[in-house]
Coordinates of C-alpha atoms in Angstrom, one line a residue:
Chain A
M1 CA -31.1 -16.8 15.8
L2 CA -31.4 -12.8 15.9
K3 CA -31.9 -10.9 19.2
I4 CA -31.6 -7.3 19.4
A5 CA -31.9 -5.1 23.2
N6 CA -32.1 -1.6 23.5
L7 CA -30.4 -0.7 20.2
S8 CA -30.1 2.8 19.2
A9 CA -28.5 4.1 15.8
W10 CA -27.4 7.6 15.0
Y11 CA -27.0 9.1 11.4
G12 CA -25.1 12.4 12.2
H13 CA -26.6 14.4 15.0
S14 CA -30.3 12.5 14.6
H15 CA -31.1 9.6 16.7
I16 CA -32.8 7.4 14.4
L17 CA -33.6 4.3 16.3
Q18 CA -34.4 5.0 20.1
G19 CA -33.4 2.0 21.9
I20 CA -35.4 -0.9 20.1
S21 CA -35.9 -4.9 21.0
L22 CA -36.9 -7.6 18.9
E23 CA -36.4 -11.4 18.1
V24 CA -36.3 -13.4 15.3
K25 CA -36.1 -17.1 15.7
R26 CA -34.5 -19.7 13.4
G27 CA -36.6 -20.6 10.6
E28 CA -39.1 -17.7 10.9
I29 CA -40.3 -14.8 8.4
V30 CA -40.4 -11.9 10.5
T31 CA -41.9 -8.4 9.1
L32 CA -41.4 -5.0 10.1
I33 CA -43.6 -2.5 9.4
G34 CA -44.6 1.2 9.7
R35 CA -44.8 4.5 7.6
N36 CA -41.8 6.0 5.9
G37 CA -39.3 7.3 8.1
A38 CA -40.2 4.9 11.0
G39 CA -36.4 3.8 10.9
K40 CA -37.0 0.4 9.7
T41 CA -34.4 0.5 6.9
T42 CA -32.1 2.0 9.8
T43 CA -33.1 -1.0 11.7
L44 CA -31.9 -3.5 8.5
R45 CA -28.8 -1.5 8.0
S46 CA -28.0 -1.8 11.8
I47 CA -28.4 -5.5 11.8
M48 CA -25.8 -5.4 8.5
G49 CA -23.6 -3.2 10.3
L50 CA -23.8 0.0 8.1
V51 CA -24.6 2.6 10.9
P52 CA -21.6 3.8 12.1
K53 CA -23.1 4.9 15.8
R54 CA -24.9 2.7 17.3
Q55 CA -25.5 1.6 21.0
G56 CA -27.1 -1.7 22.8
S57 CA -26.8 -5.3 21.7
V58 CA -27.4 -7.0 18.7
V59 CA -27.0 -11.1 19.4
F60 CA -26.8 -13.1 16.2
D61 CA -26.2 -16.8 16.2
G62 CA -25.1 -16.6 19.9
A63 CA -22.8 -14.0 19.1
E64 CA -22.7 -10.0 20.4
I65 CA -21.9 -8.4 17.0
L66 CA -22.9 -4.6 17.7
S67 CA -19.1 -3.6 17.1
E68 CA -18.5 -6.0 14.1
P69 CA -18.1 -4.5 10.4
A70 CA -20.7 -5.7 7.8
H71 CA -18.4 -8.0 6.2
K72 CA -17.2 -9.9 9.6
R73 CA -21.5 -10.5 9.9
F74 CA -21.6 -11.7 6.3
H75 CA -19.1 -14.6 7.6
R76 CA -21.8 -15.3 10.3
G77 CA -24.5 -15.6 7.6
L78 CA -25.9 -12.7 7.6
A79 CA -27.0 -11.5 3.9
Y80 CA -28.6 -7.9 3.3
V81 CA -30.7 -7.3 0.3
P82 CA -30.6 -3.0 0.3
E83 CA -34.0 -1.3 -0.6
E84 CA -31.6 0.2 -3.8
R85 CA -31.2 -3.1 -4.6
R86 CA -27.5 -2.1 -5.4
I87 CA -26.7 -4.2 -8.8
V88 CA -23.3 -3.2 -10.2
P89 CA -23.4 -1.5 -13.1
G90 CA -21.4 -2.2 -15.6
L91 CA -21.2 -6.0 -14.7
S92 CA -23.1 -9.0 -16.1
V93 CA -25.6 -10.7 -14.3
L94 CA -23.0 -13.6 -13.8
E95 CA -20.5 -11.4 -12.5
N96 CA -23.3 -9.5 -10.3
L97 CA -23.9 -13.4 -8.8
R98 CA -20.0 -14.2 -8.3
L99 CA -19.5 -11.0 -6.2
G100 CA -22.0 -12.8 -3.9
I101 CA -19.9 -15.6 -3.2
I102 CA -16.4 -14.3 -4.0
G103 CA -15.8 -12.5 -0.3
S104 CA -16.8 -16.5 1.0
A105 CA -15.2 -18.9 2.7
S106 CA -17.2 -21.5 0.3
R107 CA -16.1 -19.6 -2.9
S108 CA -14.7 -22.9 -4.4
K109 CA -18.4 -24.1 -5.0
E110 CA -18.6 -21.1 -7.0
N111 CA -20.2 -22.6 -10.0
E112 CA -22.0 -25.5 -8.4
R113 CA -24.0 -22.3 -6.5
I114 CA -24.6 -20.7 -9.5
D115 CA -26.3 -23.7 -11.3
V116 CA -28.3 -24.3 -8.2
I117 CA -29.3 -20.4 -8.0
A118 CA -29.8 -20.4 -12.0
E119 CA -32.4 -23.0 -11.4
T120 CA -34.3 -21.3 -8.5
F121 CA -34.0 -18.0 -10.6
P122 CA -35.3 -18.9 -14.4
R123 CA -35.2 -15.6 -15.2
L124 CA -31.6 -14.9 -14.4
K125 CA -30.8 -18.0 -16.0
Q126 CA -31.3 -16.7 -19.4
R127 CA -29.7 -13.6 -18.8
L128 CA -26.5 -14.5 -17.4
T129 CA -24.2 -13.0 -19.6
Q130 CA -26.5 -9.5 -20.3
E131 CA -25.6 -6.6 -18.5
A132 CA -27.4 -6.4 -15.4
I133 CA -28.5 -2.8 -15.0
T134 CA -30.5 -3.1 -18.5
M135 CA -32.7 -5.5 -17.0
S136 CA -36.0 -4.3 -15.4
G137 CA -36.5 -3.5 -11.8
G138 CA -38.3 -6.9 -11.1
E139 CA -35.1 -8.8 -12.6
Q140 CA -33.0 -6.5 -10.8
Q141 CA -34.7 -7.3 -7.7
M142 CA -34.5 -11.1 -8.5
L143 CA -30.7 -10.8 -8.9
A144 CA -30.2 -8.7 -5.8
I145 CA -31.7 -11.5 -3.7
A146 CA -30.1 -14.5 -5.8
R147 CA -26.5 -12.5 -5.1
A148 CA -27.5 -12.4 -1.4
M149 CA -28.4 -16.0 -1.3
M150 CA -25.3 -17.1 -3.3
A151 CA -23.3 -17.8 -0.1
E152 CA -25.8 -19.9 1.6
P153 CA -27.0 -17.4 4.3
Q154 CA -28.6 -18.4 7.4
M155 CA -30.4 -15.4 7.6
I156 CA -31.5 -12.7 5.2
L157 CA -32.6 -9.3 5.6
L158 CA -34.8 -7.9 2.5
D159 CA -35.6 -4.2 2.6
E160 CA -38.8 -3.5 0.4
P161 CA -38.3 -6.4 -2.1
S162 CA -41.7 -5.5 -4.0
E163 CA -41.2 -2.0 -4.3
G164 CA -41.6 -0.8 -8.0
I165 CA -42.2 -4.2 -9.3
M166 CA -44.8 -5.6 -11.5
P167 CA -47.7 -7.6 -9.5
I168 CA -46.9 -10.6 -11.2
L169 CA -43.3 -10.9 -10.3
V170 CA -44.3 -9.8 -6.7
D171 CA -46.1 -12.9 -6.6
E172 CA -43.5 -14.9 -7.6
M173 CA -41.2 -13.3 -5.6
F174 CA -43.4 -14.0 -2.4
E175 CA -43.4 -17.5 -3.7
L176 CA -39.7 -17.7 -3.3
F177 CA -39.5 -16.1 0.1
R178 CA -41.7 -19.1 1.2
T179 CA -39.4 -21.5 -0.8
M180 CA -36.6 -20.0 1.2
K181 CA -37.9 -20.6 4.4
A182 CA -39.2 -24.0 4.0
A183 CA -35.2 -24.6 2.6
G184 CA -34.4 -23.3 6.2
T185 CA -33.3 -19.6 5.8
T186 CA -34.6 -17.0 8.1
I187 CA -36.1 -14.1 6.6
M188 CA -36.7 -10.2 8.0
L189 CA -38.8 -8.7 5.4
V190 CA -39.5 -4.5 5.5
E191 CA -42.6 -4.2 3.3
Q192 CA -45.0 -1.4 2.5
N193 CA -47.3 -4.4 1.1
V194 CA -48.6 -5.1 4.0
E195 CA -51.1 -7.8 3.3
L196 CA -49.2 -9.8 1.4
A197 CA -46.1 -9.7 3.5
L198 CA -48.2 -10.3 6.6
G199 CA -49.8 -13.4 4.7
I200 CA -45.9 -15.4 4.4
S201 CA -45.0 -14.2 8.0
D202 CA -45.0 -15.9 11.4
R203 CA -44.6 -12.7 13.2
A204 CA -44.5 -9.0 12.8
Y205 CA -43.3 -5.8 14.6
I206 CA -44.8 -2.2 13.9
M207 CA -42.5 0.7 14.3
D208 CA -43.4 4.2 14.3
Q209 CA -40.6 7.2 15.2
G210 CA -37.8 4.9 15.8
E211 CA -39.5 2.8 18.3
I212 CA -41.2 -0.6 18.2
V213 CA -44.8 -0.1 18.9
Y214 CA -46.4 -3.0 18.9
H215 CA -45.7 -7.2 17.8
D216 CA -48.2 -10.0 17.2
T217 CA -48.7 -12.9 15.3
A218 CA -48.8 -12.1 11.7
A219 CA -52.3 -13.7 11.6
A220 CA -53.2 -11.4 14.4
L221 CA -52.5 -8.4 12.8
L222 CA -53.8 -9.5 9.4
A223 CA -56.9 -9.1 11.0
D224 CA -56.4 -6.4 13.2
K225 CA -57.3 -3.6 10.5
A226 CA -57.6 -0.9 13.1
M227 CA -54.0 -1.3 14.0
Q228 CA -52.7 -1.8 10.5
E229 CA -54.6 1.7 9.3
R230 CA -53.1 3.5 12.1
Y231 CA -49.5 2.7 11.8
C232 CA -49.4 1.8 8.2
A233 CA -51.9 4.0 6.0
V234 CA -49.5 6.0 4.1
Chain B
M1 CA 8.8 23.7 -44.7
S2 CA 12.0 22.4 -46.3
G3 CA 13.4 19.0 -45.2
L4 CA 10.0 17.9 -44.0
T5 CA 9.7 14.1 -45.2
L6 CA 7.0 11.8 -44.5
E7 CA 9.6 9.5 -42.9
L8 CA 10.6 12.3 -40.6
L9 CA 6.9 12.8 -39.6
L10 CA 6.3 9.2 -39.1
L11 CA 9.6 9.0 -36.7
Q12 CA 8.2 12.1 -34.8
I13 CA 4.6 10.1 -34.3
V14 CA 6.8 7.2 -32.9
T15 CA 8.8 9.5 -30.6
G16 CA 5.2 10.7 -29.5
V17 CA 4.1 7.0 -28.8
A18 CA 7.2 6.4 -26.7
L19 CA 7.2 9.9 -24.7
G20 CA 3.1 9.0 -24.4
S21 CA 4.0 5.6 -22.9
V22 CA 5.5 7.1 -19.8
F23 CA 2.3 9.3 -19.6
V24 CA 0.2 6.3 -19.9
L25 CA 2.1 4.3 -17.2
L26 CA 1.8 7.4 -14.9
A27 CA -1.8 8.2 -16.0
I28 CA -3.0 4.5 -15.3
G29 CA -1.3 4.4 -11.2
L30 CA -3.3 8.0 -11.0
S31 CA -6.5 6.8 -12.4
L32 CA -6.4 3.2 -10.8
I33 CA -6.0 4.8 -7.3
F34 CA -8.6 7.6 -7.9
G35 CA -11.1 5.7 -9.3
M36 CA -11.3 2.9 -6.4
L37 CA -10.3 4.9 -3.4
T38 CA -11.5 8.6 -4.7
I39 CA -8.0 9.7 -3.4
V40 CA -6.3 12.2 -5.9
N41 CA -2.4 11.3 -5.1
F42 CA -0.4 14.1 -5.2
A43 CA 2.5 12.7 -4.3
H44 CA 2.1 10.2 -7.5
G45 CA 5.0 12.3 -8.9
A46 CA 7.0 11.8 -6.0
F47 CA 6.6 8.2 -5.8
Y48 CA 7.7 8.0 -9.4
M49 CA 10.5 9.6 -8.9
V50 CA 11.5 7.8 -5.9
G51 CA 11.2 4.7 -8.8
A52 CA 14.0 6.2 -10.6
Y53 CA 16.3 7.0 -7.5
M54 CA 15.3 3.3 -6.5
G55 CA 16.7 2.1 -9.8
V56 CA 19.8 4.3 -9.5
F57 CA 20.4 2.3 -6.1
L58 CA 19.6 -0.8 -6.9
Y59 CA 21.3 -0.5 -10.0
G60 CA 24.3 0.2 -8.5
L61 CA 24.0 -2.7 -6.5
T62 CA 23.0 -5.4 -8.3
K63 CA 24.3 -4.2 -12.0
N64 CA 21.3 -5.4 -13.6
F65 CA 18.8 -3.6 -15.1
W66 CA 16.2 -6.3 -15.5
I67 CA 16.2 -7.4 -11.8
C68 CA 16.0 -3.4 -10.9
L69 CA 12.8 -3.5 -13.3
V70 CA 11.3 -6.2 -11.1
L71 CA 12.3 -5.1 -7.3
V72 CA 11.8 -0.9 -8.0
P73 CA 8.1 -1.2 -8.4
L74 CA 7.9 -3.8 -5.5
A75 CA 9.8 -1.7 -3.3
V76 CA 8.0 1.5 -4.4
G77 CA 4.8 -0.3 -4.0
T78 CA 5.9 -1.3 -0.2
I79 CA 6.1 2.3 0.3
G80 CA 2.8 3.0 -1.1
L81 CA 1.3 0.0 1.5
V82 CA 2.7 1.6 4.5
V83 CA 1.3 5.0 3.2
E84 CA -2.1 4.0 3.0
R85 CA -2.1 1.9 5.9
F86 CA -0.7 4.5 8.0
L87 CA -1.3 8.0 6.9
V88 CA -4.1 7.6 4.3
R89 CA -6.5 5.2 5.7
P90 CA -7.3 7.5 9.1
L91 CA -8.3 9.9 6.8
Y92 CA -11.2 8.4 4.7
G93 CA -14.7 9.3 5.7
R94 CA -13.3 12.7 6.1
N95 CA -13.2 15.6 3.9
I96 CA -11.9 15.0 0.3
D97 CA -9.2 17.9 0.8
D98 CA -7.4 15.8 3.7
P99 CA -6.0 13.2 1.8
L100 CA -5.4 15.9 -1.2
L101 CA -3.5 17.9 1.4
L102 CA -1.6 14.9 2.8
T103 CA -0.5 13.5 -0.4
F104 CA 0.6 17.1 -1.5
G105 CA 3.0 17.4 1.6
L106 CA 4.0 14.0 1.1
G107 CA 5.5 14.6 -2.0
Y108 CA 7.4 17.2 -0.8
V109 CA 8.8 14.9 2.4
F110 CA 9.9 12.6 -0.6
I111 CA 11.8 15.4 -2.5
E112 CA 13.6 16.4 0.8
S113 CA 14.5 13.2 1.9
I114 CA 16.1 12.2 -1.4
R115 CA 17.9 15.7 -1.6
I116 CA 19.3 14.5 1.8
L117 CA 19.9 10.8 0.7
F118 CA 21.3 11.8 -2.8
G119 CA 22.4 15.1 -3.3
L120 CA 20.7 18.1 -4.5
N121 CA 22.6 17.3 -8.3
G122 CA 21.0 15.1 -11.0
I123 CA 22.3 11.6 -11.5
P124 CA 22.8 10.3 -15.0
F125 CA 21.2 6.9 -15.8
S126 CA 22.9 5.5 -18.3
T127 CA 20.8 3.5 -21.0
P128 CA 21.2 -0.2 -19.9
A129 CA 23.6 -2.4 -22.1
G130 CA 21.3 -4.7 -24.6
L131 CA 18.9 -1.7 -25.0
R132 CA 21.5 1.0 -26.8
G133 CA 21.8 2.5 -30.0
A134 CA 18.9 2.7 -32.6
V135 CA 17.5 0.0 -34.9
D136 CA 15.8 0.8 -38.5
I137 CA 12.0 0.7 -38.2
G138 CA 11.5 1.1 -41.8
I139 CA 11.1 4.7 -41.8
G140 CA 14.3 5.5 -40.3
Y141 CA 16.5 4.3 -37.4
F142 CA 14.7 4.9 -34.0
P143 CA 16.4 4.4 -30.5
L144 CA 16.0 0.9 -29.4
Y145 CA 15.2 2.0 -25.6
R146 CA 12.2 3.9 -26.5
L147 CA 10.8 0.7 -28.6
F148 CA 11.8 -1.2 -25.6
L149 CA 9.5 1.6 -23.7
I150 CA 6.6 1.4 -26.0
G151 CA 6.8 -2.6 -25.9
A152 CA 7.0 -2.8 -21.9
T153 CA 4.2 -0.3 -21.5
G154 CA 2.2 -2.4 -24.0
M155 CA 2.7 -5.6 -22.0
L156 CA 2.1 -3.8 -18.6
V157 CA -1.3 -2.1 -19.9
L158 CA -2.1 -5.9 -21.5
G159 CA -1.7 -7.8 -18.0
L160 CA -3.6 -5.1 -16.0
W161 CA -6.4 -5.4 -18.2
L162 CA -6.3 -9.2 -17.9
F163 CA -5.8 -8.9 -14.3
I164 CA -8.7 -6.4 -14.3
E165 CA -11.3 -8.1 -16.5
K166 CA -10.5 -12.1 -15.7
T167 CA -9.5 -12.3 -12.1
K168 CA -11.4 -12.5 -9.0
F169 CA -9.4 -9.7 -7.4
G170 CA -10.0 -7.9 -10.7
L171 CA -13.9 -8.5 -10.5
I172 CA -13.6 -6.7 -6.8
I173 CA -11.9 -3.8 -8.1
R174 CA -14.5 -3.2 -10.8
A175 CA -17.2 -3.7 -8.5
G176 CA -15.7 -1.9 -5.4
A177 CA -14.8 1.3 -7.8
R178 CA -18.7 1.6 -8.5
D179 CA -19.9 0.5 -5.0
P180 CA -18.0 -0.4 -1.9
E181 CA -20.7 -0.3 0.4
I182 CA -22.4 -3.3 -1.7
L183 CA -18.8 -5.4 -1.2
K184 CA -18.5 -4.9 2.7
V185 CA -22.4 -6.4 2.5
L186 CA -20.9 -9.3 0.4
G187 CA -18.0 -10.1 2.9
I188 CA -15.3 -8.3 1.5
D189 CA -13.1 -6.2 3.3
V190 CA -12.6 -3.1 1.3
S191 CA -10.1 -1.7 3.4
K192 CA -8.0 -4.6 2.8
I193 CA -8.7 -3.9 -1.2
W194 CA -8.0 -0.3 -0.9
L195 CA -4.3 -0.9 0.9
L196 CA -3.8 -3.3 -2.0
V197 CA -4.9 -0.9 -5.2
F198 CA -2.5 1.9 -3.5
G199 CA 0.2 -0.5 -3.3
I200 CA -0.5 -1.3 -7.1
G201 CA -0.8 2.6 -8.6
T202 CA 2.2 3.8 -6.3
G203 CA 4.0 0.2 -7.8
I204 CA 3.3 1.3 -11.4
A205 CA 4.5 4.9 -10.5
G206 CA 7.6 3.6 -9.3
L207 CA 8.2 1.4 -12.5
S208 CA 7.3 4.3 -14.7
G209 CA 10.2 6.3 -13.0
I210 CA 13.0 3.4 -13.8
L211 CA 11.6 3.2 -17.1
A212 CA 12.0 7.0 -18.0
A213 CA 15.4 7.3 -15.9
P214 CA 17.6 6.7 -19.1
L215 CA 15.8 9.3 -20.9
Q216 CA 16.5 11.9 -18.1
A217 CA 18.6 13.1 -15.8
V218 CA 17.5 11.7 -12.5
T219 CA 16.9 14.4 -10.1
P220 CA 14.7 15.1 -7.0
E221 CA 12.5 17.4 -8.8
M222 CA 11.6 15.1 -11.9
G223 CA 8.3 14.0 -10.6
I224 CA 6.9 17.8 -10.4
P225 CA 6.2 18.7 -14.2
V226 CA 5.2 14.7 -14.6
L227 CA 2.3 15.0 -12.2
A228 CA 1.2 17.9 -14.0
E229 CA 1.2 16.1 -17.2
A230 CA -0.1 13.2 -15.5
F231 CA -3.0 14.8 -14.7
V232 CA -3.7 16.2 -18.1
V233 CA -3.8 12.8 -19.2
T234 CA -5.7 11.6 -16.5
V235 CA -8.5 14.2 -17.2
V236 CA -8.3 14.0 -20.7
G237 CA -9.2 10.1 -20.6
G238 CA -11.6 10.5 -17.9
M239 CA -10.9 9.8 -14.5
G240 CA -11.0 6.0 -13.5
S241 CA -10.8 4.8 -16.9
L242 CA -7.8 2.3 -18.1
I243 CA -8.7 2.8 -22.1
G244 CA -8.9 6.7 -21.3
A245 CA -5.5 6.6 -19.5
V246 CA -4.0 4.5 -22.6
T247 CA -5.8 6.6 -25.4
A248 CA -5.0 9.7 -23.7
G249 CA -1.6 9.2 -22.9
L250 CA -0.6 8.3 -26.4
M251 CA -2.6 11.4 -27.6
V252 CA -0.5 13.8 -25.6
G253 CA 2.7 12.1 -26.1
I254 CA 1.9 12.4 -29.8
V255 CA 0.6 16.3 -29.6
V256 CA 3.9 17.1 -27.7
A257 CA 6.0 15.2 -30.5
M258 CA 4.4 17.1 -33.0
T259 CA 4.1 20.8 -31.7
S260 CA 8.2 20.0 -30.6
L261 CA 8.5 19.4 -34.6
F262 CA 6.3 22.7 -35.8
M263 CA 6.1 25.1 -32.8
P264 CA 9.0 24.2 -30.3
E265 CA 8.2 26.7 -27.9
M266 CA 4.4 25.8 -28.0
A267 CA 5.6 22.2 -26.9
K268 CA 5.2 22.8 -22.9
V269 CA 1.5 24.7 -23.6
S270 CA -0.1 22.3 -25.9
I271 CA -1.4 19.6 -23.9
F272 CA -2.9 22.3 -21.5
L273 CA -4.4 23.4 -24.5
L274 CA -5.5 19.9 -25.8
M275 CA -7.0 19.7 -21.8
A276 CA -9.2 22.9 -22.2
L277 CA -10.5 21.7 -25.8
V278 CA -11.3 18.2 -24.9
L279 CA -13.0 19.3 -21.7
L280 CA -14.9 21.6 -23.7
V281 CA -16.3 19.2 -25.5
R282 CA -16.3 16.6 -23.1
P283 CA -16.3 17.8 -19.6
Q284 CA -16.2 13.9 -18.2
G285 CA -13.0 13.4 -20.3
L286 CA -12.7 11.2 -23.3
F287 CA -13.7 8.1 -21.5
G288 CA -15.7 9.9 -18.7
R289 CA -16.8 7.8 -15.5
A290 CA -18.3 5.0 -17.5
G291 CA -17.0 3.1 -14.5
L292 CA -13.2 2.2 -13.2
M293 CA -11.4 0.7 -16.0
G294 CA -14.4 0.2 -17.8

C-alpha cells in the first residue's frame, strides 16, 4: 500500500529525515515510535506532502507521489490527522465533517456519509450543531478522525491521537481503530502510548534522530522491554 | 446653529449612509482578500478606478447602465484573476512585504495606463436615466441615485453573506481563512480558491468604481484617497470581517457626513480620528479577527 525508500526531508536548513525506508501493507496497522524530535511527525507530513523539501521515493498504491501536492494525495485515498487536530474554529461539528468530503469526488454522498459517521461516532452525533472548538480535547480528536474518514480513505495517518485525552476516551478510540482496520482501512500510527499502540498494531518501526533504527512485529516489540526502554523512554 | 432642523440632521445621516455604502463595498473586497490570502492589496483603489473607467468605456458602447453594472465587475475581476495567477501567486510563502510592494507598484501601473488610454483629465459620468432626480423620503427630498446606491450595496452584502454562510464554496472560504493547510489535507486545491477570492475581491472593487462614478468625476487618481478610506474602514471594522466592514463603512460614512455639516474643515481628518479612537479601545478593530467573514 505504502512504500517509502530512502526518504529525506528538510525544514529550512535542518535535515530532519535522513533517508528512511519503511513499508505498510494493505490492511495493516503500523506504529511508528520514538522519542520527541525523532522525526515521526515529519515522516507523516512527508507522506501527506506537507514538507516542501524532500528527496527519495514515496510510493502509494503503486504510484510515485513524492512530488505530488497534498490535495492530490488525498484524492488517491490518503488521509492525515495532524497532532494538533486542526479543528476549524468558527465552524460547527457538522461543518467540520462536511469539509472532510467537500473536496472529494464522492461529495454527492455527503448526507449518507454523515449518517454513517454519526453512527460510528455517537459522541459527535449529539453535537452536530455545536461549535466544534468548544468540545473537549477528546471529542475534538474524535471529530478530527471522523472528518478524515468522511471521504472513505484507503489509508489514514494518525499523529499522536491519544495525546491529552481522558483514558476512557483513549480506550474507545483504540477500539475504533480496530473497527476501522476490520473495515479495510490501512492505518499508520504515531503514538507515545507505546503499549496501547503496539497492542493493536501488526508491526512497528522505531525512529531515532531522523532514522529508522529498528523494526519488528508489534508482538515481538511488546515483549522486548529493553528495546522500548532504549528508544521510547521519555 | 439656527436653521438646523431634525429633518436636516436625518437627511445628513442618510447622506452618510450613501457615502458609507461605497466604503462598505471597497472594504469588503479588501477584507475578503486580506482575510483569505493575508495579502494587503494596495492596488485596490486602482481596481476601483479601473472599474469606473471600464464603466465609462462600456457605457459608451452599450448605452445601458444595467448591462455595465454586470459587465464591469466581471471584467475587473478577470483582470484580478490574471494579476493573482501571474503576479501575486509567485510571491506566496515569501516575505509579507513582497505582495504589498507588488500591489503598490501595480496600482501606479494601472493609473499610468489609464492616463495613456483616456487622458489626464477627468471624465464626467452622468447619472443613469431612471435614477436621476430626487424623491421624498418623508424627511425631505433625497437624490434617487444615492438611494439606489444604498439598496444595491445592501443586496450585494446580503448576497455575499448568503454565499459565504450557505454554500459549499463559502464553507471552504471560511475554513481556508482560518487554516489553509487543513484544506490541502482534505483534498482542496487551495491555490484555486485563492485565485477565485482575489477575482471576487477585485471584481467588487470594480463594481464600487462604476457605482461611485456618477457621484464624482472619473479621474485616473480617484482611487488614491479612496484606498486610504477603505483601509480606515477595514482597520476600524477588523481585518477579515464582513460584518465589521459593513458596520465600519456605514460609521465612517456617517461621521464624514456629520463633520461636513458641523465642522466642514474637519471632514477629511475625522475618519482618521475615528480610527485612532477605535484602535485605542480595540486594537483588533470592532469585529477583530474573530475569523474571516464570521
